[in-house]
PDB file of C-alpha atoms in Angstrom:
ATOM      1  CA  GLY Q   1      78.795  42.348-226.663  1.00  0.00           C
ATOM      2  CA  GLU Q   2      79.482  46.041-226.741  1.00  0.00           C
ATOM      3  CA  ASP Q   3      81.977  47.507-224.345  1.00  0.00           C
ATOM      4  CA  VAL Q   4      83.342  51.021-224.031  1.00  0.00           C
ATOM      5  CA  GLU Q   5      86.285  51.649-221.746  1.00  0.00           C
ATOM      6  CA  GLN Q   6      87.931  54.788-220.416  1.00  0.00           C
ATOM      7  CA  SER Q   7      90.406  55.616-217.719  1.00  0.00           C
ATOM      8  CA  LEU Q   8      88.744  56.920-214.570  1.00  0.00           C
ATOM      9  CA  PHE Q   9      90.710  60.040-213.838  1.00  0.00           C
ATOM     10  CA  LEU Q  10      92.874  62.730-215.433  1.00  0.00           C
ATOM     11  CA  SER Q  11      94.475  65.727-213.794  1.00  0.00           C
ATOM     12  CA  VAL Q  12      96.010  68.619-215.748  1.00  0.00           C
ATOM     13  CA  ARG Q  13      97.158  72.164-215.088  1.00  0.00           C
ATOM     14  CA  GLU Q  14      95.215  75.114-216.399  1.00  0.00           C
ATOM     15  CA  GLY Q  15      96.455  76.085-219.848  1.00  0.00           C
ATOM     16  CA  ASP Q  16      97.783  72.610-220.680  1.00  0.00           C
ATOM     17  CA  SER Q  17      96.170  70.260-223.173  1.00  0.00           C
ATOM     18  CA  SER Q  18      94.052  67.369-221.941  1.00  0.00           C
ATOM     19  CA  VAL Q  19      93.712  64.104-223.813  1.00  0.00           C
ATOM     20  CA  ILE Q  20      90.982  61.678-222.803  1.00  0.00           C
ATOM     21  CA  ASN Q  21      91.085  58.244-224.385  1.00  0.00           C
ATOM     22  CA  CYS Q  22      88.439  55.625-225.060  1.00  0.00           C
ATOM     23  CA  THR Q  23      88.334  52.175-226.614  1.00  0.00           C
ATOM     24  CA  TYR Q  24      85.220  50.535-227.974  1.00  0.00           C
ATOM     25  CA  THR Q  25      84.360  47.154-229.409  1.00  0.00           C
ATOM     26  CA  ASP Q  26      81.388  47.566-231.767  1.00  0.00           C
ATOM     27  CA  SER Q  27      82.875  47.992-235.231  1.00  0.00           C
ATOM     28  CA  SER Q  28      79.401  48.660-236.685  1.00  0.00           C
ATOM     29  CA  SER Q  29      78.961  51.925-234.766  1.00  0.00           C
ATOM     30  CA  THR Q  30      78.129  54.753-237.139  1.00  0.00           C
ATOM     31  CA  TYR Q  31      78.705  57.553-234.642  1.00  0.00           C
ATOM     32  CA  LEU Q  32      80.915  58.010-231.615  1.00  0.00           C
ATOM     33  CA  TYR Q  33      80.319  60.704-229.054  1.00  0.00           C
ATOM     34  CA  TRP Q  34      81.772  62.681-226.220  1.00  0.00           C
ATOM     35  CA  TYR Q  35      79.348  63.806-223.539  1.00  0.00           C
ATOM     36  CA  LYS Q  36      80.218  66.137-220.668  1.00  0.00           C
ATOM     37  CA  GLN Q  37      78.689  65.960-217.201  1.00  0.00           C
ATOM     38  CA  GLU Q  38      79.178  68.910-214.896  1.00  0.00           C
ATOM     39  CA  PRO Q  39      78.618  68.496-211.148  1.00  0.00           C
ATOM     40  CA  GLY Q  40      74.957  68.027-210.253  1.00  0.00           C
ATOM     41  CA  ALA Q  41      73.817  68.033-213.860  1.00  0.00           C
ATOM     42  CA  GLY Q  42      72.854  65.652-216.606  1.00  0.00           C
ATOM     43  CA  LEU Q  43      75.004  64.834-219.593  1.00  0.00           C
ATOM     44  CA  GLN Q  44      75.361  67.206-222.507  1.00  0.00           C
ATOM     45  CA  LEU Q  45      76.635  66.300-225.946  1.00  0.00           C
ATOM     46  CA  LEU Q  46      80.021  67.909-226.428  1.00  0.00           C
ATOM     47  CA  THR Q  47      80.871  66.603-229.865  1.00  0.00           C
ATOM     48  CA  TYR Q  48      80.468  63.565-232.081  1.00  0.00           C
ATOM     49  CA  ILE Q  49      82.236  62.020-235.045  1.00  0.00           C
ATOM     50  CA  PHE Q  50      80.903  59.997-237.930  1.00  0.00           C
ATOM     51  CA  SER Q  51      82.639  56.659-238.277  1.00  0.00           C
ATOM     52  CA  ASN Q  52      84.008  57.375-241.750  1.00  0.00           C
ATOM     53  CA  MET Q  53      85.992  60.337-240.424  1.00  0.00           C
ATOM     54  CA  ASP Q  54      89.291  60.177-238.606  1.00  0.00           C
ATOM     55  CA  MET Q  55      89.376  63.675-237.172  1.00  0.00           C
ATOM     56  CA  LYS Q  56      86.996  66.430-236.215  1.00  0.00           C
ATOM     57  CA  GLN Q  57      87.946  69.820-234.835  1.00  0.00           C
ATOM     58  CA  ASP Q  58      85.632  72.243-233.084  1.00  0.00           C
ATOM     59  CA  GLN Q  59      87.315  75.263-231.486  1.00  0.00           C
ATOM     60  CA  ARG Q  60      89.376  73.908-228.566  1.00  0.00           C
ATOM     61  CA  LEU Q  61      88.187  70.345-229.107  1.00  0.00           C
ATOM     62  CA  THR Q  62      89.818  67.779-231.384  1.00  0.00           C
ATOM     63  CA  VAL Q  63      88.399  64.300-231.776  1.00  0.00           C
ATOM     64  CA  LEU Q  64      90.578  61.569-233.269  1.00  0.00           C
ATOM     65  CA  LEU Q  65      89.154  58.244-234.375  1.00  0.00           C
ATOM     66  CA  ASN Q  66      91.270  55.197-235.189  1.00  0.00           C
ATOM     67  CA  LYS Q  67      88.807  52.627-236.513  1.00  0.00           C
ATOM     68  CA  LYS Q  68      91.428  49.945-236.965  1.00  0.00           C
ATOM     69  CA  ASP Q  69      92.307  50.037-233.262  1.00  0.00           C
ATOM     70  CA  LYS Q  70      88.774  51.066-232.180  1.00  0.00           C
ATOM     71  CA  HIS Q  71      90.265  54.003-230.317  1.00  0.00           C
ATOM     72  CA  LEU Q  72      88.686  57.404-229.808  1.00  0.00           C
ATOM     73  CA  SER Q  73      90.284  60.398-228.157  1.00  0.00           C
ATOM     74  CA  LEU Q  74      89.229  63.879-227.119  1.00  0.00           C
ATOM     75  CA  ARG Q  75      91.841  66.611-226.920  1.00  0.00           C
ATOM     76  CA  ILE Q  76      90.985  69.839-225.142  1.00  0.00           C
ATOM     77  CA  ALA Q  77      93.436  72.621-225.906  1.00  0.00           C
ATOM     78  CA  ASP Q  78      94.207  75.343-223.348  1.00  0.00           C
ATOM     79  CA  THR Q  79      92.242  73.526-220.645  1.00  0.00           C
ATOM     80  CA  GLN Q  80      90.365  75.821-218.285  1.00  0.00           C
ATOM     81  CA  THR Q  81      89.003  75.257-214.777  1.00  0.00           C
ATOM     82  CA  GLY Q  82      85.519  75.311-216.302  1.00  0.00           C
ATOM     83  CA  ASP Q  83      86.441  72.170-218.212  1.00  0.00           C
ATOM     84  CA  SER Q  84      86.530  70.221-214.951  1.00  0.00           C
ATOM     85  CA  ALA Q  85      83.808  67.598-215.360  1.00  0.00           C
ATOM     86  CA  ILE Q  86      83.238  63.939-216.148  1.00  0.00           C
ATOM     87  CA  TYR Q  87      83.621  63.088-219.821  1.00  0.00           C
ATOM     88  CA  PHE Q  88      81.810  60.081-221.261  1.00  0.00           C
ATOM     89  CA  CYS Q  89      82.669  58.332-224.472  1.00  0.00           C
ATOM     90  CA  ALA Q  90      79.730  56.611-226.190  1.00  0.00           C
ATOM     91  CA  GLU Q  91      79.048  54.613-229.315  1.00  0.00           C
ATOM     92  CA  ASN Q  92      75.765  54.064-231.041  1.00  0.00           C
ATOM     93  CA  ASN Q  93      74.226  50.739-231.817  1.00  0.00           C
ATOM     94  CA  ASN Q  94      73.138  50.660-235.412  1.00  0.00           C
ATOM     95  CA  ALA Q  95      70.072  48.610-234.566  1.00  0.00           C
ATOM     96  CA  GLY Q  96      67.744  50.922-232.698  1.00  0.00           C
ATOM     97  CA  ASN Q  97      69.926  53.933-232.082  1.00  0.00           C
ATOM     98  CA  MET Q  98      70.965  52.883-228.611  1.00  0.00           C
ATOM     99  CA  LEU Q  99      73.998  54.415-226.990  1.00  0.00           C
ATOM    100  CA  THR Q 100      76.567  52.469-224.998  1.00  0.00           C
ATOM    101  CA  PHE Q 101      78.527  54.638-222.585  1.00  0.00           C
ATOM    102  CA  GLY Q 102      81.954  54.231-221.105  1.00  0.00           C
ATOM    103  CA  GLY Q 103      82.470  54.590-217.379  1.00  0.00           C
ATOM    104  CA  GLY Q 104      83.459  58.236-217.626  1.00  0.00           C
ATOM    105  CA  THR Q 105      86.772  60.067-217.090  1.00  0.00           C
ATOM    106  CA  ARG Q 106      86.838  62.659-214.352  1.00  0.00           C
ATOM    107  CA  LEU Q 107      88.953  65.611-215.517  1.00  0.00           C
ATOM    108  CA  MET Q 108      90.377  67.803-212.798  1.00  0.00           C
ATOM    109  CA  VAL Q 109      91.970  71.079-213.850  1.00  0.00           C
ATOM    110  CA  LYS Q 110      94.347  72.633-211.353  1.00  0.00           C
ATOM    111  CA  PRO Q 111      94.877  76.399-211.398  1.00  0.00           C
TER     112      PRO Q 111
ATOM    113  CA  ASP L   1      62.834  76.558-218.530  1.00  0.00           C
ATOM    114  CA  ALA L   2      64.493  73.146-218.695  1.00  0.00           C
ATOM    115  CA  ASP L   3      63.524  71.008-221.665  1.00  0.00           C
ATOM    116  CA  VAL L   4      63.769  67.717-219.743  1.00  0.00           C
ATOM    117  CA  THR L   5      62.670  67.727-216.126  1.00  0.00           C
ATOM    118  CA  GLN L   6      62.761  65.002-213.527  1.00  0.00           C
ATOM    119  CA  THR L   7      60.938  64.711-210.219  1.00  0.00           C
ATOM    120  CA  PRO L   8      61.889  64.248-207.494  1.00  0.00           C
ATOM    121  CA  ARG L   9      65.512  65.404-207.628  1.00  0.00           C
ATOM    122  CA  ASN L  10      66.388  63.498-204.476  1.00  0.00           C
ATOM    123  CA  ARG L  11      64.637  60.655-202.722  1.00  0.00           C
ATOM    124  CA  ILE L  12      65.479  58.516-199.727  1.00  0.00           C
ATOM    125  CA  THR L  13      63.359  55.446-199.211  1.00  0.00           C
ATOM    126  CA  LYS L  14      63.371  52.134-197.417  1.00  0.00           C
ATOM    127  CA  THR L  15      63.795  48.618-198.705  1.00  0.00           C
ATOM    128  CA  GLY L  16      60.533  47.183-200.021  1.00  0.00           C
ATOM    129  CA  LYS L  17      58.862  50.513-200.792  1.00  0.00           C
ATOM    130  CA  ARG L  18      57.386  51.316-204.196  1.00  0.00           C
ATOM    131  CA  ILE L  19      58.947  54.350-205.832  1.00  0.00           C
ATOM    132  CA  MET L  20      58.048  56.263-208.974  1.00  0.00           C
ATOM    133  CA  LEU L  21      60.399  58.640-210.748  1.00  0.00           C
ATOM    134  CA  GLU L  22      58.865  60.965-213.281  1.00  0.00           C
ATOM    135  CA  CYS L  23      60.207  62.570-216.431  1.00  0.00           C
ATOM    136  CA  SER L  24      58.650  65.258-218.564  1.00  0.00           C
ATOM    137  CA  GLN L  25      59.922  66.894-221.732  1.00  0.00           C
ATOM    138  CA  THR L  26      58.942  69.894-223.803  1.00  0.00           C
ATOM    139  CA  LYS L  27      61.205  69.086-226.746  1.00  0.00           C
ATOM    140  CA  GLY L  28      58.497  67.269-228.696  1.00  0.00           C
ATOM    141  CA  HIS L  29      60.715  64.194-229.047  1.00  0.00           C
ATOM    142  CA  ASP L  30      59.224  60.772-229.613  1.00  0.00           C
ATOM    143  CA  ARG L  31      62.075  58.821-228.032  1.00  0.00           C
ATOM    144  CA  MET L  32      62.604  58.646-224.293  1.00  0.00           C
ATOM    145  CA  TYR L  33      65.064  56.672-222.155  1.00  0.00           C
ATOM    146  CA  TRP L  34      65.795  55.825-218.541  1.00  0.00           C
ATOM    147  CA  TYR L  35      69.385  55.248-217.408  1.00  0.00           C
ATOM    148  CA  ARG L  36      71.061  54.649-214.095  1.00  0.00           C
ATOM    149  CA  GLN L  37      74.516  55.938-213.294  1.00  0.00           C
ATOM    150  CA  ASP L  38      76.859  54.228-210.867  1.00  0.00           C
ATOM    151  CA  PRO L  39      80.393  55.499-210.190  1.00  0.00           C
ATOM    152  CA  GLY L  40      82.873  54.057-212.681  1.00  0.00           C
ATOM    153  CA  LEU L  41      80.177  52.170-214.581  1.00  0.00           C
ATOM    154  CA  GLY L  42      78.906  54.991-216.734  1.00  0.00           C
ATOM    155  CA  LEU L  43      75.265  55.036-217.710  1.00  0.00           C
ATOM    156  CA  ARG L  44      73.348  51.830-218.232  1.00  0.00           C
ATOM    157  CA  LEU L  45      70.067  51.718-220.078  1.00  0.00           C
ATOM    158  CA  ILE L  46      67.057  50.490-218.092  1.00  0.00           C
ATOM    159  CA  TYR L  47      64.145  51.005-220.503  1.00  0.00           C
ATOM    160  CA  TYR L  48      63.423  52.981-223.627  1.00  0.00           C
ATOM    161  CA  SER L  49      60.402  54.013-225.637  1.00  0.00           C
ATOM    162  CA  PHE L  50      60.333  55.164-229.252  1.00  0.00           C
ATOM    163  CA  ASP L  51      56.722  56.313-229.136  1.00  0.00           C
ATOM    164  CA  VAL L  52      53.704  56.246-226.837  1.00  0.00           C
ATOM    165  CA  LYS L  53      52.814  52.624-227.610  1.00  0.00           C
ATOM    166  CA  ASP L  54      56.367  51.335-227.616  1.00  0.00           C
ATOM    167  CA  ILE L  55      58.222  50.055-224.528  1.00  0.00           C
ATOM    168  CA  ASN L  56      61.506  48.133-224.655  1.00  0.00           C
ATOM    169  CA  LYS L  57      63.788  46.638-222.059  1.00  0.00           C
ATOM    170  CA  GLY L  58      67.318  47.870-221.855  1.00  0.00           C
ATOM    171  CA  GLU L  59      70.440  46.302-220.435  1.00  0.00           C
ATOM    172  CA  ILE L  60      69.303  46.231-216.772  1.00  0.00           C
ATOM    173  CA  SER L  61      65.492  46.173-216.618  1.00  0.00           C
ATOM    174  CA  ASP L  62      65.064  43.620-213.801  1.00  0.00           C
ATOM    175  CA  GLY L  63      63.378  45.212-210.782  1.00  0.00           C
ATOM    176  CA  TYR L  64      62.091  48.178-212.795  1.00  0.00           C
ATOM    177  CA  SER L  65      58.997  48.988-214.840  1.00  0.00           C
ATOM    178  CA  VAL L  66      58.015  51.997-216.931  1.00  0.00           C
ATOM    179  CA  SER L  67      54.955  53.768-218.214  1.00  0.00           C
ATOM    180  CA  ARG L  68      54.743  56.103-221.200  1.00  0.00           C
ATOM    181  CA  GLN L  69      51.684  58.144-220.306  1.00  0.00           C
ATOM    182  CA  ALA L  70      52.004  60.583-223.195  1.00  0.00           C
ATOM    183  CA  GLN L  71      54.595  61.704-225.703  1.00  0.00           C
ATOM    184  CA  ALA L  72      55.940  64.086-223.102  1.00  0.00           C
ATOM    185  CA  LYS L  73      55.914  61.817-220.039  1.00  0.00           C
ATOM    186  CA  PHE L  74      57.854  58.684-219.182  1.00  0.00           C
ATOM    187  CA  SER L  75      57.908  57.343-215.630  1.00  0.00           C
ATOM    188  CA  LEU L  76      60.118  54.729-214.006  1.00  0.00           C
ATOM    189  CA  SER L  77      58.891  52.564-211.127  1.00  0.00           C
ATOM    190  CA  LEU L  78      60.714  50.439-208.630  1.00  0.00           C
ATOM    191  CA  GLU L  79      58.055  48.018-207.400  1.00  0.00           C
ATOM    192  CA  SER L  80      59.970  46.944-204.316  1.00  0.00           C
ATOM    193  CA  ALA L  81      63.120  48.982-203.832  1.00  0.00           C
ATOM    194  CA  ILE L  82      66.340  47.303-202.714  1.00  0.00           C
ATOM    195  CA  PRO L  83      69.626  48.887-201.569  1.00  0.00           C
ATOM    196  CA  ASN L  84      71.540  48.032-204.742  1.00  0.00           C
ATOM    197  CA  GLN L  85      69.123  50.262-206.646  1.00  0.00           C
ATOM    198  CA  THR L  86      70.737  53.229-204.918  1.00  0.00           C
ATOM    199  CA  ALA L  87      72.025  55.276-207.842  1.00  0.00           C
ATOM    200  CA  LEU L  88      71.625  58.411-209.918  1.00  0.00           C
ATOM    201  CA  TYR L  89      68.804  58.030-212.443  1.00  0.00           C
ATOM    202  CA  PHE L  90      68.631  59.983-215.677  1.00  0.00           C
ATOM    203  CA  CYS L  91      65.876  60.430-218.180  1.00  0.00           C
ATOM    204  CA  ALA L  92      66.810  61.360-221.741  1.00  0.00           C
ATOM    205  CA  THR L  93      65.037  62.171-224.980  1.00  0.00           C
ATOM    206  CA  SER L  94      65.959  62.166-228.633  1.00  0.00           C
ATOM    207  CA  ASP L  95      64.418  62.847-231.988  1.00  0.00           C
ATOM    208  CA  ALA L  96      64.379  60.325-234.797  1.00  0.00           C
ATOM    209  CA  ARG L  97      66.212  63.014-236.786  1.00  0.00           C
ATOM    210  CA  PRO L  98      69.031  64.013-237.101  1.00  0.00           C
ATOM    211  CA  SER L  99      70.861  60.813-237.819  1.00  0.00           C
ATOM    212  CA  TYR L 100      73.489  61.327-235.163  1.00  0.00           C
ATOM    213  CA  ASN L 101      70.823  60.803-232.490  1.00  0.00           C
ATOM    214  CA  GLU L 102      71.794  63.358-229.875  1.00  0.00           C
ATOM    215  CA  GLN L 103      70.245  62.529-226.546  1.00  0.00           C
ATOM    216  CA  PHE L 104      69.129  65.296-224.186  1.00  0.00           C
ATOM    217  CA  PHE L 105      69.348  64.517-220.506  1.00  0.00           C
ATOM    218  CA  GLY L 106      67.394  65.637-217.491  1.00  0.00           C
ATOM    219  CA  PRO L 107      69.183  66.794-214.332  1.00  0.00           C
ATOM    220  CA  GLY L 108      68.920  63.399-212.644  1.00  0.00           C
ATOM    221  CA  THR L 109      67.235  61.928-209.584  1.00  0.00           C
ATOM    222  CA  ARG L 110      69.447  60.765-206.747  1.00  0.00           C
ATOM    223  CA  LEU L 111      67.779  57.741-205.144  1.00  0.00           C
ATOM    224  CA  THR L 112      68.948  56.204-201.889  1.00  0.00           C
ATOM    225  CA  VAL L 113      67.429  52.942-200.697  1.00  0.00           C
ATOM    226  CA  LEU L 114      68.137  52.185-197.048  1.00  0.00           C
TER     227      LEU L 114
END
């Protein structure tokens, strides 16, 4: 079955880079995603990557995809206190456009 | 105004009670979803609907039922609530296009079953 795994917690200092890692099992996924959940709110799509790409950059965000190892990472450059949130990795299921989410990584940014 | 709204935002109930959580959307999306979130487990899909006449079970549908009253409304019911249904519940919507299937989430309903 599908499984998406992430570490539970990451703490960084303001201004440093953050790297959040994720592993997934469904090699047929066409898209992989990073969602952000701020306190008391629902999830919002932060970025996504098509499975035939190995990197995507969007301002301070860099997504790296290693399909061979089924590993996805999100790098946040110059991390700010406003980046403190829970970050969810997700993959889509080709049959029916379902998403499978990881358990979420809580990012804490210290001033 | 929020595109995806959920009511109530918080609910405390007792074991055995029937509970309904409601979701409304103004995005005009055909696809709607109900998830529950538990700490460390991420979001797990309960039910989903791709149009008004379509209802499908997700990963953890036991103990839950849904109703798609209109394109804009999708409600989740717990027929007889039990304590292990204490969780944060999210409704989400998506359009059939674009292909990357972004889902838009409501603010969540925190349900506590005593």
